[in-house]
């Protein structure tokens, strides 16, 4: 975690380290190099780490600590769990009565201080430390855990007389999976993934260590480095929890388990795969019983929102949601199902896997091992008199044919496809071998989407695009067309003559967003409706470019344009739109 740029600028100017003009130029260079301002100043040797900490100490009236020369007792260090220590760059280094002395980079990070106080029961006394000092202290988590596990392994080897049989190794792993240090590590990983609102936990073995990363708001963050010696016991513990085979290390496995935290039940979907340095595990966190979102909360607005609602009122036909893995397609479908879920309709789904339980909806999970595929399951569902059918994904010709058949015979069908744009879904069905007339008569609309991080509402500020940025954007996007689209959507004044006049937003970074400038996610969308003109193009097997051009001519807003509108509204940033939409 870094200090906000505004704080660093104030301190630099207070101490007359460099001039305001120089600082403005250096800030631009830091952004171009994607470095926090204080790090860039240190790299350029305009200020030393110690001098910066001294200046910060004077500014905040907080004492400093040299962590490289401070002996930290392990019980004190462990008061702050490693994921929190690494993510928020804080280290507990001493205890005095009911006070905990904590080294940190930002003493104004009140949210983290309050969390540590609640977790430990101690009053937090902040101290300032350098980046290198914190790195030195954080490394002690690794060495402590390594020593602890080496003792356990040594004890197991002694008790078993160092037998090396396969069965004996598996038995040792089962026993180690129940050891307190192993249980503690796994519980810590889960607890702080929930605290950080992570969607996934990645446990990745390297040559000499194990890297743990959380995906937060769609971005992976390093949160913990574990000694390699812990890996077998760590994997064994996760396999025990998710009812997987401990002795199977050569094939991928899938499982799931639940944990309860603060009146919330979290479902964890577990996937293991063998890689060169061991077994990699990814755990997807899903909150069961989470309050259903509305289409507006997902980010649908304007004409796209109206088109979707209109097509969902139709008694039959298909609504397809497209996008890459992790773009929120399932969330959109679950939201639509919740909207349609009333007592006078029969809703059935076939999914792989079932991510969320919806009361009143009949949900079936595919199981290829016993021959229950999407196509076979869908065929069975059609004999169950459903009004609405949701298919997790159309992957092959057989499933596509069954989906089209269902849509033709009076059912409303919802499903997903892996294509990059809404227009690309129609040629994709043609490629699967579906006849053009069947696509034209069954598809109602296609939604394409991506997820962008939401801008933090507590630290957002406005800016206008400069000439350099405009020139760069103009290479990839039609900015004149964007201006017209924003006017038509009512996002900007009809009197605007250039995109340089339009205000956009960015997050400065604050305690509430972890100094990232972002908090949460929402979607950007494009919705293609099957108009008579689009139907003619499908019947003629037109390309996705031709279909898209026709849809644009009658007012379809493209995903990137929807993203720019939301960036102007202060919901996300242009950087996020570029990250997910530039292809």
XYZ file of C-alpha atoms in Angstrom:
583
model
C 0.000 0.000 0.000
C 1.312 3.456 -0.876
C 0.622 6.944 0.384
C -1.579 9.094 -1.809
C 0.238 11.264 -4.346
C -1.264 14.421 -2.846
C 0.268 13.626 0.583
C 3.703 12.953 -0.929
C 3.507 16.169 -2.974
C 2.620 18.206 0.123
C 5.575 16.741 2.047
C 8.034 17.257 -0.829
C 6.983 20.898 -1.179
C 6.919 21.485 2.600
C 10.553 20.393 2.807
C 11.578 22.228 -0.399
C 13.193 19.075 -1.790
C 12.338 19.989 -5.403
C 10.338 22.755 -7.094
C 6.631 22.519 -7.878
C 7.311 22.495 -11.654
C 9.802 19.642 -11.288
C 7.371 17.733 -9.104
C 4.565 18.055 -11.661
C 6.849 16.626 -14.365
C 8.024 13.786 -12.113
C 4.436 12.892 -11.245
C 3.644 12.419 -14.955
C 6.759 10.265 -15.377
C 5.771 8.141 -12.355
C 2.354 7.500 -13.926
C 3.944 6.551 -17.252
C 6.237 4.098 -15.437
C 3.288 2.822 -13.346
C 5.077 3.526 -10.059
C 3.834 5.265 -6.893
C 5.260 8.792 -6.737
C 7.385 8.141 -3.618
C 8.925 5.008 -5.197
C 9.746 6.922 -8.370
C 11.444 9.723 -6.408
C 13.574 7.126 -4.576
C 14.444 5.298 -7.830
C 15.515 8.624 -9.391
C 17.622 9.271 -6.233
C 15.927 12.620 -5.642
C 15.311 11.577 -2.046
C 16.481 8.613 0.052
C 14.143 6.213 1.844
C 15.379 7.413 5.238
C 14.987 11.098 4.313
C 11.445 10.486 3.055
C 10.487 8.645 6.260
C 12.017 11.474 8.327
C 9.943 14.016 6.390
C 6.821 11.881 6.813
C 7.553 11.577 10.546
C 7.669 15.346 10.861
C 4.475 15.733 8.798
C 2.452 13.123 10.710
C 4.152 13.676 14.077
C 4.697 9.930 14.312
C 7.886 8.158 15.417
C 9.976 6.028 13.044
C 11.367 2.506 13.498
C 14.290 0.772 11.811
C 12.910 -2.741 11.305
C 16.238 -4.068 10.002
C 17.841 -3.618 13.415
C 14.763 -4.434 15.532
C 14.362 -7.924 16.976
C 10.721 -8.986 16.609
C 9.404 -11.817 18.749
C 7.366 -14.354 16.766
C 4.227 -14.175 18.998
C 4.136 -10.401 18.402
C 4.737 -10.727 14.639
C 1.949 -13.322 14.339
C -0.628 -11.007 15.957
C -1.165 -9.578 12.470
C -1.731 -12.481 9.992
C 0.600 -12.511 7.008
C -2.029 -11.847 4.266
C -3.082 -8.624 6.027
C 0.528 -7.663 6.807
C 1.628 -8.079 3.184
C -1.458 -6.609 1.536
C -1.566 -3.514 3.772
C 2.198 -3.263 4.424
C 1.929 -3.306 8.238
C 4.052 -5.211 10.791
C 3.581 -5.575 14.560
C 7.077 -5.273 16.076
C 6.526 -4.783 19.842
C 3.964 -4.929 22.614
C 3.742 -2.551 25.607
C 1.018 -3.397 28.097
C -2.211 -3.037 26.098
C -0.550 -1.189 23.216
C 0.661 -2.797 19.976
C 3.447 -0.961 18.146
C 2.798 -1.283 14.422
C 5.149 -0.236 11.604
C 3.366 1.025 8.521
C 3.772 3.235 5.476
C 0.608 5.274 6.011
C -0.297 6.211 9.612
C -3.546 7.732 8.304
C -4.798 4.285 7.222
C -7.494 4.285 9.907
C -9.409 1.359 8.420
C -6.445 -1.025 8.791
C -5.621 0.304 12.254
C -9.203 -0.250 13.389
C -9.214 -3.772 11.950
C -5.974 -4.676 13.795
C -7.412 -3.247 17.024
C -10.582 -5.324 16.613
C -8.625 -8.460 15.698
C -5.972 -8.266 18.433
C -7.709 -6.333 21.210
C -4.709 -3.981 21.490
C -4.594 -0.216 21.050
C -2.586 0.399 17.850
C 0.336 2.824 18.035
C 1.532 3.596 14.470
C 5.215 3.961 13.572
C 6.677 4.862 10.202
C 9.029 2.447 8.420
C 10.785 2.273 5.065
C 9.720 -0.085 2.240
C 12.965 -2.063 2.600
C 12.526 -2.284 6.379
C 9.016 -3.669 5.972
C 10.226 -6.187 3.367
C 12.893 -7.353 5.851
C 10.293 -7.801 8.614
C 7.768 -9.524 6.347
C 10.396 -12.112 5.377
C 10.357 -13.297 9.005
C 6.864 -14.796 8.484
C 8.417 -17.136 5.926
C 11.335 -18.294 8.067
C 9.117 -18.829 11.131
C 6.651 -21.019 9.264
C 9.457 -22.952 7.589
C 11.035 -23.813 10.971
C 7.653 -24.868 12.350
C 6.983 -27.254 9.473
C 10.480 -28.684 9.468
C 9.957 -29.631 13.129
C 6.663 -31.355 12.282
C 8.227 -33.236 9.341
C 11.191 -34.262 11.463
C 8.832 -35.577 14.145
C 6.825 -37.567 11.586
C 9.972 -39.054 10.089
C 11.186 -40.099 13.548
C 7.858 -41.643 14.570
C 7.582 -43.646 11.354
C 11.261 -44.652 11.347
C 11.629 -42.779 8.100
C 9.688 -45.324 6.018
C 9.258 -44.147 2.443
C 6.417 -46.347 1.212
C 3.670 -44.659 -0.846
C 0.943 -45.591 1.651
C 3.014 -44.270 4.527
C 3.561 -40.902 2.805
C -0.184 -40.538 2.210
C -0.909 -41.413 5.833
C 1.626 -38.790 6.972
C -0.059 -36.192 4.778
C -3.484 -37.032 6.256
C -2.075 -36.614 9.755
C -0.255 -33.375 8.848
C -3.465 -31.984 7.344
C -4.893 -32.001 10.874
C -1.827 -30.377 12.507
C -2.529 -26.978 14.081
C -0.029 -24.981 11.937
C -1.508 -26.388 8.706
C -5.079 -25.755 9.847
C -4.074 -22.246 10.940
C -2.532 -21.368 7.558
C -5.574 -22.568 5.572
C -8.025 -20.848 7.949
C -5.996 -17.633 7.678
C -6.014 -17.779 3.872
C -9.784 -18.235 3.833
C -10.582 -15.684 6.527
C -8.610 -12.875 4.917
C -9.776 -13.699 1.399
C -13.301 -13.094 2.718
C -12.176 -9.909 4.503
C -10.584 -8.574 1.297
C -13.661 -9.551 -0.788
C -11.493 -11.778 -2.992
C -13.240 -13.846 -5.674
C -10.430 -16.415 -6.020
C -7.443 -17.750 -4.073
C -4.482 -18.998 -6.150
C -1.908 -21.283 -4.486
C 0.990 -21.539 -6.938
C 4.101 -23.649 -6.254
C 7.365 -22.152 -7.523
C 10.814 -23.748 -7.587
C 11.740 -22.760 -4.008
C 8.543 -21.336 -2.491
C 4.752 -21.221 -2.712
C 3.068 -18.028 -3.877
C -0.454 -17.197 -2.658
C -2.444 -14.636 -4.612
C -5.971 -13.228 -4.246
C -8.062 -11.987 -7.151
C -9.692 -8.786 -5.904
C -11.961 -6.813 -8.251
C -10.636 -8.882 -11.147
C -6.930 -8.169 -10.472
C -4.487 -10.675 -8.924
C -2.522 -9.474 -5.867
C 0.410 -11.221 -4.168
C -0.561 -11.688 -0.512
C 1.679 -14.378 0.953
C 4.851 -16.355 0.303
C 5.080 -19.755 1.980
C 8.060 -22.102 2.348
C 8.028 -24.958 -0.201
C 8.131 -27.498 2.645
C 4.512 -26.644 3.542
C 3.078 -27.431 0.088
C 2.198 -31.164 0.468
C 0.477 -30.618 3.841
C -1.299 -27.467 2.589
C -2.670 -29.267 -0.487
C -3.630 -32.263 1.667
C -5.591 -30.005 4.045
C -7.544 -28.432 1.172
C -8.220 -31.878 -0.338
C -9.521 -33.163 3.013
C -11.894 -30.172 3.268
C -13.177 -30.599 -0.300
C -13.393 -34.421 -0.178
C -10.750 -35.008 -2.869
C -8.271 -37.885 -3.135
C -5.074 -37.075 -1.230
C -3.090 -39.778 -3.044
C -4.058 -38.528 -6.536
C -1.408 -36.014 -7.574
C -1.107 -36.747 -11.308
C -4.614 -35.800 -12.482
C -6.722 -32.631 -12.076
C -9.465 -32.808 -9.440
C -12.537 -30.686 -8.667
C -14.396 -30.382 -5.375
C -16.138 -27.944 -3.099
C -16.787 -27.189 0.572
C -18.519 -24.575 2.729
C -17.471 -22.334 5.580
C -19.587 -20.106 7.798
C -18.361 -16.612 8.690
C -20.341 -13.875 10.477
C -23.778 -15.267 9.572
C -22.671 -15.744 5.943
C -22.159 -19.106 4.284
C -19.324 -19.103 1.752
C -19.140 -21.869 -0.840
C -15.644 -22.638 -2.137
C -15.175 -24.335 -5.487
C -11.801 -26.086 -5.539
C -9.716 -27.029 -8.582
C -6.308 -28.769 -8.456
C -3.954 -29.380 -11.376
C -0.488 -30.970 -11.530
C 2.246 -28.556 -12.697
C 6.026 -28.845 -12.930
C 6.734 -27.652 -9.357
C 3.868 -29.488 -7.619
C 0.084 -29.127 -7.491
C -1.574 -25.793 -8.103
C -4.877 -25.026 -6.355
C -7.444 -22.370 -7.209
C -10.406 -21.778 -4.891
C -13.383 -19.742 -6.127
C -15.337 -18.012 -3.340
C -19.092 -17.738 -3.774
C -21.386 -16.287 -1.150
C -24.503 -18.414 -0.795
C -27.703 -16.553 -0.090
C -26.204 -13.282 -1.343
C -28.846 -10.670 -2.091
C -29.854 -10.793 -5.745
C -28.757 -7.801 -7.806
C -30.876 -5.952 -10.341
C -29.897 -5.270 -13.952
C -29.351 -1.622 -13.016
C -26.951 -2.615 -10.221
C -24.998 -4.759 -12.693
C -24.514 -1.663 -14.863
C -27.255 -1.932 -17.514
C -28.728 1.418 -18.460
C -30.514 3.319 -21.200
C -31.453 1.548 -24.412
C -29.572 -1.676 -23.521
C -31.650 -2.055 -20.349
C -34.901 -1.416 -22.241
C -34.010 -3.903 -25.020
C -33.235 -6.687 -22.521
C -36.452 -6.151 -20.546
C -38.498 -6.147 -23.772
C -36.997 -9.425 -24.995
C -37.317 -11.157 -21.623
C -41.088 -10.563 -21.764
C -41.322 -12.735 -24.892
C -42.705 -16.239 -24.233
C -40.045 -18.014 -26.305
C -36.723 -17.504 -28.087
C -33.108 -17.235 -26.952
C -31.143 -14.605 -25.026
C -27.402 -15.234 -25.272
C -24.717 -13.691 -23.038
C -21.180 -13.637 -24.450
C -17.722 -12.769 -23.203
C -14.495 -14.417 -22.028
C -14.120 -16.419 -18.824
C -14.502 -14.186 -15.758
C -16.540 -11.496 -17.507
C -19.608 -11.950 -15.276
C -21.827 -13.896 -17.706
C -23.126 -16.273 -15.009
C -23.966 -13.359 -12.695
C -26.000 -11.736 -15.471
C -27.898 -14.974 -16.125
C -28.586 -15.535 -12.417
C -29.880 -11.954 -12.152
C -32.220 -12.531 -15.112
C -33.407 -15.852 -13.616
C -34.171 -14.131 -10.307
C -36.204 -11.494 -12.179
C -38.193 -14.161 -14.039
C -38.619 -16.468 -11.031
C -42.328 -16.278 -10.135
C -44.785 -18.894 -8.893
C -46.593 -19.204 -12.230
C -43.543 -20.372 -14.254
C -41.395 -23.505 -14.180
C -37.685 -22.654 -14.455
C -35.062 -25.379 -14.970
C -31.306 -25.069 -15.466
C -28.421 -27.288 -16.467
C -25.060 -25.959 -15.291
C -21.390 -26.819 -14.883
C -21.037 -26.163 -12.008
C -24.036 -24.810 -10.074
C -22.553 -21.584 -8.676
C -25.525 -20.144 -6.776
C -28.667 -21.812 -5.452
C -31.900 -20.039 -6.389
C -34.966 -21.058 -4.354
C -37.795 -22.230 -6.610
C -35.506 -23.004 -9.571
C -34.769 -26.630 -10.558
C -30.998 -26.741 -11.009
C -29.190 -29.727 -12.557
C -25.409 -30.212 -12.671
C -23.720 -31.902 -15.641
C -21.657 -35.000 -14.922
C -19.724 -36.222 -17.991
C -18.358 -39.228 -16.021
C -21.811 -40.808 -16.048
C -22.809 -39.416 -19.454
C -24.862 -36.442 -18.223
C -23.804 -33.757 -20.721
C -25.427 -30.409 -21.481
C -27.212 -31.869 -24.523
C -28.542 -34.982 -22.727
C -29.578 -32.981 -19.665
C -31.333 -30.405 -21.852
C -33.216 -33.171 -23.680
C -34.427 -34.493 -20.328
C -35.436 -30.989 -19.158
C -37.689 -30.558 -22.192
C -39.789 -33.480 -20.931
C -40.276 -31.646 -17.601
C -42.615 -28.987 -19.014
C -40.398 -25.947 -18.317
C -41.325 -22.392 -19.302
C -37.770 -21.064 -18.961
C -34.526 -22.984 -19.444
C -31.029 -21.809 -18.557
C -28.080 -23.635 -20.140
C -24.738 -22.881 -18.478
C -22.862 -22.789 -21.782
C -23.356 -23.756 -25.430
C -20.083 -25.547 -26.200
C -20.863 -27.860 -29.126
C -23.204 -28.544 -32.038
C -25.361 -31.029 -30.114
C -26.079 -28.566 -27.274
C -26.677 -25.732 -29.764
C -29.198 -27.848 -31.702
C -31.092 -28.777 -28.526
C -31.104 -25.117 -27.392
C -32.493 -23.934 -30.750
C -35.093 -26.727 -30.691
C -36.186 -25.656 -27.178
C -36.460 -21.994 -28.245
C -38.545 -22.991 -31.300
C -40.973 -25.117 -29.306
C -42.211 -22.414 -26.977
C -39.509 -22.098 -24.318
C -37.537 -19.037 -23.252
C -33.882 -20.118 -23.348
C -30.974 -18.341 -21.625
C -27.373 -19.353 -22.248
C -23.764 -18.211 -22.716
C -21.241 -18.363 -25.554
C -17.529 -17.582 -25.656
C -17.243 -14.788 -28.236
C -15.626 -11.354 -28.023
C -18.604 -9.320 -29.236
C -22.379 -9.541 -29.464
C -22.294 -9.692 -33.268
C -19.753 -12.541 -33.119
C -22.288 -14.866 -31.461
C -24.380 -15.299 -34.615
C -21.551 -16.474 -36.949
C -20.364 -18.673 -34.028
C -23.686 -20.543 -34.097
C -23.327 -20.876 -37.878
C -19.848 -22.366 -37.348
C -21.410 -24.919 -34.984
C -23.593 -26.104 -37.861
C -26.882 -24.405 -36.957
C -28.935 -23.454 -40.023
C -29.230 -19.681 -40.640
C -33.052 -19.763 -40.682
C -33.076 -21.437 -37.247
C -30.784 -18.759 -35.769
C -32.869 -15.984 -37.324
C -36.133 -17.375 -35.953
C -34.978 -18.266 -32.409
C -32.416 -15.700 -31.186
C -34.088 -12.653 -29.588
C -31.004 -10.731 -28.469
C -27.303 -11.103 -27.630
C -25.545 -9.412 -24.712
C -21.755 -9.014 -24.753
C -20.006 -7.885 -21.589
C -16.802 -7.269 -19.641
C -16.219 -6.403 -15.981
C -14.439 -3.173 -15.005
C -13.405 -1.977 -11.571
C -15.660 0.681 -10.057
C -14.009 3.946 -9.139
C -13.827 4.669 -5.397
C -16.544 7.216 -4.619
C -14.588 8.563 -1.626
C -11.501 9.748 -3.542
C -12.589 10.323 -7.143
C -11.659 13.534 -8.924
C -12.391 14.966 -12.367
C -9.998 15.623 -15.237
C -10.080 16.282 -18.984
C -8.145 14.403 -21.656
C -4.957 16.140 -22.815
C -3.748 16.251 -26.432
C -1.271 13.377 -26.000
C -3.905 11.062 -24.510
C -6.453 12.041 -27.159
C -3.958 11.263 -29.938
C -3.263 7.848 -28.386
C -6.975 7.016 -27.974
C -7.766 8.158 -31.505
C -5.565 5.346 -32.878
C -7.882 2.689 -31.429
C -11.268 4.375 -31.089
C -13.530 6.567 -33.203
C -13.759 9.547 -30.830
C -16.052 11.552 -33.137
C -18.525 8.682 -33.140
C -18.134 8.425 -29.340
C -19.141 12.082 -28.953
C -22.320 11.452 -30.984
C -23.150 8.305 -28.983
C -22.714 10.156 -25.667
C -25.026 12.914 -26.905
C -27.662 10.396 -28.067
C -27.490 8.624 -24.692
C -28.050 11.959 -22.924
C -24.733 11.620 -21.081
C -23.386 14.986 -22.274
C -24.758 18.254 -23.586
C -25.797 18.332 -27.243
C -23.684 21.511 -27.527
C -20.371 19.664 -26.917
C -18.184 19.821 -30.035
C -15.097 17.842 -28.972
C -14.317 14.983 -26.583
C -11.622 17.169 -24.964
C -14.479 19.194 -23.408
C -15.887 16.126 -21.624
C -14.979 15.486 -17.980
C -13.864 12.042 -16.811
C -12.959 10.687 -13.380
C -10.098 8.868 -11.681
C -9.486 7.693 -8.116
C -6.643 9.244 -6.114
C -6.512 6.391 -3.606
C -7.623 6.463 0.023
C -7.995 4.264 3.124
C -11.410 2.997 2.054
C -10.194 1.574 -1.268
C -6.787 0.400 -0.099
C -5.166 3.299 -2.004
C -6.003 1.654 -5.349
C -8.627 4.213 -6.431
C -11.084 1.353 -7.069
C -13.695 -0.451 -5.024
C -16.011 -3.131 -6.449
C -16.866 -3.981 -10.061
C -19.610 -3.384 -12.613
C -20.228 -4.397 -16.210
C -19.905 -2.633 -19.530
C -22.216 -3.997 -22.188
C -23.444 -4.042 -25.753
C -26.857 -5.492 -26.639
C -27.600 -6.698 -30.166
C -31.319 -7.013 -30.973
C -32.495 -9.214 -33.855
C -34.055 -6.539 -36.067
C -35.402 -7.444 -39.557
C -32.182 -6.041 -41.100
C -29.960 -8.175 -38.849
C -32.109 -11.249 -39.627
C -31.538 -10.679 -43.382
C -27.776 -10.566 -42.803
C -27.874 -13.794 -40.754
C -29.866 -15.552 -43.500
C -27.185 -14.443 -45.939
C -24.408 -15.763 -43.625
C -22.907 -12.278 -43.248
C -19.736 -11.673 -41.210
C -19.767 -10.362 -37.630
C -18.382 -7.018 -38.905
C -21.335 -6.558 -41.279
C -23.829 -7.511 -38.561
C -22.187 -5.122 -36.098
C -22.178 -2.267 -38.623
C -25.911 -2.762 -39.215
C -26.660 -2.831 -35.466
C -24.626 0.364 -34.947
C -26.570 2.111 -37.732
C -29.804 1.628 -35.754
C -28.347 2.768 -32.436
C -26.491 -0.115 -30.750
C -23.973 1.241 -28.232
C -20.700 -0.724 -28.336
C -19.072 -2.014 -25.163
C -16.185 0.450 -25.184
C -18.626 3.332 -25.787
C -20.713 2.172 -22.808
C -17.458 2.120 -20.823
C -16.592 5.726 -21.775
C -20.109 6.843 -20.805
C -19.647 5.203 -17.394
C -16.183 6.788 -17.057
C -17.788 10.198 -17.674
C -20.476 9.387 -15.071
C -17.799 8.667 -12.445
C -18.519 4.925 -12.273
C -15.194 3.685 -13.685
C -12.042 5.029 -15.377
C -10.845 5.195 -18.968
C -7.851 3.017 -17.956
C -10.236 0.244 -16.896
C -12.213 0.478 -20.140
C -8.984 0.236 -22.135
C -7.787 -2.714 -20.033
C -10.817 -4.882 -20.778
C -11.967 -3.718 -24.219
C -8.816 -3.099 -26.267
C -8.236 -6.153 -28.478
